[in-house]
C-alpha atoms as an extended CHARMM CRD file, in Angstrom:
* protein
*
       111  EXT
         1         1  UNK       CA             88.7950000000       40.1890000000      105.5990000000  PROA      1               0.0000000000
         2         2  UNK       CA             90.3340000000       38.9330000000      102.4740000000  PROA      2               0.0000000000
         3         3  UNK       CA             93.9600000000       39.0090000000      103.9260000000  PROA      3               0.0000000000
         4         4  UNK       CA             92.8840000000       35.8380000000      106.3170000000  PROA      4               0.0000000000
         5         5  UNK       CA             91.3140000000       33.9390000000      103.5140000000  PROA      5               0.0000000000
         6         6  UNK       CA             93.8330000000       30.9160000000      103.3570000000  PROA      6               0.0000000000
         7         7  UNK       CA             94.1120000000       30.4640000000       99.8250000000  PROA      7               0.0000000000
         8         8  UNK       CA             94.9620000000       34.2800000000       99.4030000000  PROA      8               0.0000000000
         9         9  UNK       CA             97.3840000000       33.8040000000      101.9530000000  PROA      9               0.0000000000
        10        10  UNK       CA             99.3190000000       31.1940000000      100.4500000000  PROA      10              0.0000000000
        11        11  UNK       CA             99.3010000000       32.6510000000       97.0970000000  PROA      11              0.0000000000
        12        12  UNK       CA            100.9210000000       35.7490000000       98.7340000000  PROA      12              0.0000000000
        13        13  UNK       CA            103.3050000000       33.9720000000      101.0520000000  PROA      13              0.0000000000
        14        14  UNK       CA            104.2450000000       30.7980000000       98.9240000000  PROA      14              0.0000000000
        15        15  UNK       CA            103.4450000000       31.4830000000       95.1000000000  PROA      15              0.0000000000
        16        16  UNK       CA            103.6190000000       34.8200000000       94.3930000000  PROA      16              0.0000000000
        17        17  UNK       CA            106.6330000000       36.5510000000       93.2550000000  PROA      17              0.0000000000
        18        18  UNK       CA            106.9300000000       39.9290000000       92.2090000000  PROA      18              0.0000000000
        19        19  UNK       CA            109.6130000000       39.3950000000       89.1980000000  PROA      19              0.0000000000
        20        20  UNK       CA            107.3020000000       36.9250000000       87.7860000000  PROA      20              0.0000000000
        21        21  UNK       CA            104.9350000000       39.5060000000       87.5190000000  PROA      21              0.0000000000
        22        22  UNK       CA            106.3580000000       42.2140000000       85.6530000000  PROA      22              0.0000000000
        23        23  UNK       CA            104.7200000000       44.0140000000       82.7410000000  PROA      23              0.0000000000
        24        24  UNK       CA            106.6350000000       46.7660000000       80.8390000000  PROA      24              0.0000000000
        25        25  UNK       CA            104.3970000000       49.8490000000       80.2520000000  PROA      25              0.0000000000
        26        26  UNK       CA            104.3990000000       49.2370000000       76.3090000000  PROA      26              0.0000000000
        27        27  UNK       CA            102.8600000000       45.6820000000       76.7170000000  PROA      27              0.0000000000
        28        28  UNK       CA             99.8290000000       46.9940000000       78.2970000000  PROA      28              0.0000000000
        29        29  UNK       CA             96.6640000000       46.3280000000       76.5070000000  PROA      29              0.0000000000
        30        30  UNK       CA             95.1610000000       49.6270000000       77.2470000000  PROA      30              0.0000000000
        31        31  UNK       CA             95.9140000000       52.7700000000       79.0150000000  PROA      31              0.0000000000
        32        32  UNK       CA             96.5180000000       52.6960000000       82.8150000000  PROA      32              0.0000000000
        33        33  UNK       CA             96.6990000000       54.5160000000       86.0760000000  PROA      33              0.0000000000
        34        34  UNK       CA             99.5930000000       53.6680000000       88.7740000000  PROA      34              0.0000000000
        35        35  UNK       CA             99.1540000000       55.2090000000       92.1580000000  PROA      35              0.0000000000
        36        36  UNK       CA            102.0430000000       54.9640000000       93.7850000000  PROA      36              0.0000000000
        37        37  UNK       CA            102.7340000000       55.6930000000       97.7060000000  PROA      37              0.0000000000
        38        38  UNK       CA            106.0400000000       57.0740000000       98.6180000000  PROA      38              0.0000000000
        39        39  UNK       CA            106.1670000000       54.9610000000      102.1260000000  PROA      39              0.0000000000
        40        40  UNK       CA            105.3480000000       51.6750000000      100.2400000000  PROA      40              0.0000000000
        41        41  UNK       CA            107.4860000000       48.7190000000      101.4550000000  PROA      41              0.0000000000
        42        42  UNK       CA            106.2480000000       46.1360000000       99.3290000000  PROA      42              0.0000000000
        43        43  UNK       CA            108.0340000000       47.2600000000       96.3780000000  PROA      43              0.0000000000
        44        44  UNK       CA            110.7020000000       50.4690000000       96.0740000000  PROA      44              0.0000000000
        45        45  UNK       CA            108.1770000000       52.9410000000       94.9460000000  PROA      45              0.0000000000
        46        46  UNK       CA            110.9530000000       55.1980000000       93.9920000000  PROA      46              0.0000000000
        47        47  UNK       CA            112.4200000000       53.0170000000       91.5710000000  PROA      47              0.0000000000
        48        48  UNK       CA            109.0940000000       52.1790000000       90.5130000000  PROA      48              0.0000000000
        49        49  UNK       CA            108.5580000000       55.9000000000       89.7080000000  PROA      49              0.0000000000
        50        50  UNK       CA            111.6990000000       56.3910000000       88.2540000000  PROA      50              0.0000000000
        51        51  UNK       CA            111.2490000000       53.4720000000       85.7960000000  PROA      51              0.0000000000
        52        52  UNK       CA            107.7710000000       54.8490000000       84.7160000000  PROA      52              0.0000000000
        53        53  UNK       CA            108.8780000000       58.2150000000       84.4230000000  PROA      53              0.0000000000
        54        54  UNK       CA            111.7580000000       57.2070000000       82.2170000000  PROA      54              0.0000000000
        55        55  UNK       CA            109.1440000000       55.0910000000       80.1230000000  PROA      55              0.0000000000
        56        56  UNK       CA            106.9390000000       58.4280000000       79.8050000000  PROA      56              0.0000000000
        57        57  UNK       CA            109.9380000000       60.3550000000       78.7020000000  PROA      57              0.0000000000
        58        58  UNK       CA            110.9780000000       57.8910000000       75.8720000000  PROA      58              0.0000000000
        59        59  UNK       CA            107.4470000000       58.2430000000       74.6050000000  PROA      59              0.0000000000
        60        60  UNK       CA            107.1850000000       61.8060000000       74.4970000000  PROA      60              0.0000000000
        61        61  UNK       CA            110.7390000000       62.2030000000       73.0520000000  PROA      61              0.0000000000
        62        62  UNK       CA            109.4420000000       59.7370000000       70.0670000000  PROA      62              0.0000000000
        63        63  UNK       CA            106.0950000000       61.6970000000       69.7260000000  PROA      63              0.0000000000
        64        64  UNK       CA            104.1250000000       58.9610000000       71.4900000000  PROA      64              0.0000000000
        65        65  UNK       CA            101.3470000000       59.0960000000       73.9850000000  PROA      65              0.0000000000
        66        66  UNK       CA            102.3810000000       57.3650000000       77.3370000000  PROA      66              0.0000000000
        67        67  UNK       CA            100.0200000000       54.2420000000       78.1220000000  PROA      67              0.0000000000
        68        68  UNK       CA            100.7120000000       55.3770000000       81.6970000000  PROA      68              0.0000000000
        69        69  UNK       CA             99.6200000000       57.7550000000       83.9390000000  PROA      69              0.0000000000
        70        70  UNK       CA            101.6050000000       58.1280000000       87.1400000000  PROA      70              0.0000000000
        71        71  UNK       CA            100.0080000000       59.5860000000       90.5150000000  PROA      71              0.0000000000
        72        72  UNK       CA            102.5440000000       60.0060000000       93.4920000000  PROA      72              0.0000000000
        73        73  UNK       CA            101.4340000000       60.1260000000       97.0000000000  PROA      73              0.0000000000
        74        74  UNK       CA            104.3630000000       60.8450000000       99.1090000000  PROA      74              0.0000000000
        75        75  UNK       CA            103.0590000000       60.0180000000      102.3370000000  PROA      75              0.0000000000
        76        76  UNK       CA            100.9590000000       57.0140000000      101.3240000000  PROA      76              0.0000000000
        77        77  UNK       CA            101.9020000000       53.1440000000      102.3850000000  PROA      77              0.0000000000
        78        78  UNK       CA            101.0710000000       50.5130000000      100.3390000000  PROA      78              0.0000000000
        79        79  UNK       CA             97.5180000000       50.4170000000       99.5560000000  PROA      79              0.0000000000
        80        80  UNK       CA             97.2170000000       53.8800000000      100.6280000000  PROA      80              0.0000000000
        81        81  UNK       CA             94.2950000000       54.6900000000       98.1060000000  PROA      81              0.0000000000
        82        82  UNK       CA             92.2780000000       52.4120000000      100.2490000000  PROA      82              0.0000000000
        83        83  UNK       CA             92.1060000000       54.9470000000      103.1870000000  PROA      83              0.0000000000
        84        84  UNK       CA             91.5540000000       57.7920000000      101.2410000000  PROA      84              0.0000000000
        85        85  UNK       CA             88.0650000000       57.8920000000      100.1450000000  PROA      85              0.0000000000
        86        86  UNK       CA             88.2920000000       61.6130000000       98.5550000000  PROA      86              0.0000000000
        87        87  UNK       CA             91.1450000000       60.2520000000       96.4220000000  PROA      87              0.0000000000
        88        88  UNK       CA             89.0930000000       57.0020000000       95.3420000000  PROA      88              0.0000000000
        89        89  UNK       CA             86.2130000000       59.0020000000       94.2730000000  PROA      89              0.0000000000
        90        90  UNK       CA             88.6520000000       61.7120000000       92.2650000000  PROA      90              0.0000000000
        91        91  UNK       CA             90.6010000000       58.8810000000       90.8520000000  PROA      91              0.0000000000
        92        92  UNK       CA             87.5430000000       57.2030000000       89.6350000000  PROA      92              0.0000000000
        93        93  UNK       CA             86.0070000000       60.3530000000       88.2240000000  PROA      93              0.0000000000
        94        94  UNK       CA             89.4410000000       61.2700000000       86.3010000000  PROA      94              0.0000000000
        95        95  UNK       CA             89.5880000000       57.4820000000       84.8240000000  PROA      95              0.0000000000
        96        96  UNK       CA             85.8280000000       57.6680000000       83.6080000000  PROA      96              0.0000000000
        97        97  UNK       CA             86.4880000000       60.7360000000       81.9530000000  PROA      97              0.0000000000
        98        98  UNK       CA             90.0460000000       59.9390000000       80.7480000000  PROA      98              0.0000000000
        99        99  UNK       CA             91.5180000000       63.1640000000       81.3250000000  PROA      99              0.0000000000
       100       100  UNK       CA             95.0930000000       61.6920000000       80.6510000000  PROA      100             0.0000000000
       101       101  UNK       CA             96.0890000000       65.1220000000       78.4500000000  PROA      101             0.0000000000
       102       102  UNK       CA             94.5920000000       67.3940000000       81.5040000000  PROA      102             0.0000000000
       103       103  UNK       CA             97.6480000000       66.4810000000       83.6140000000  PROA      103             0.0000000000
       104       104  UNK       CA            100.0650000000       67.5870000000       81.2620000000  PROA      104             0.0000000000
       105       105  UNK       CA            103.1670000000       66.0370000000       79.3270000000  PROA      105             0.0000000000
       106       106  UNK       CA            103.6180000000       62.2510000000       80.3090000000  PROA      106             0.0000000000
       107       107  UNK       CA            100.6500000000       62.4220000000       82.2470000000  PROA      107             0.0000000000
       108       108  UNK       CA            101.6040000000       62.7800000000       85.7370000000  PROA      108             0.0000000000
       109       109  UNK       CA             99.9910000000       64.2280000000       88.7790000000  PROA      109             0.0000000000
       110       110  UNK       CA            101.6380000000       64.3620000000       92.0910000000  PROA      110             0.0000000000
       111       111  UNK       CA             99.3820000000       64.6930000000       95.3970000000  PROA      111             0.0000000000
């Protein structure tokens, strides 16, 4: 398992700080899909969701297309996508076909 590899453990326990690794959605070099689990304990998913939704609303109000599409899964823990093969396949298919527009204004999808 990757989590047992010593350098990965060192990175996450000693040198990785989320506050130093923040990127604003407008600064992304390409469109992105953010998959959030409502029960994540690493970062507050409700705060992240609120910030991304505010960004999306601002884009729509300015007549711009948001760079970020948000997918919310209420019951998922951190990394919940890794335990749901059907969701993995659907997301890969969605990303490959770029259906940003298919999920309505702001590009949101809730599962």
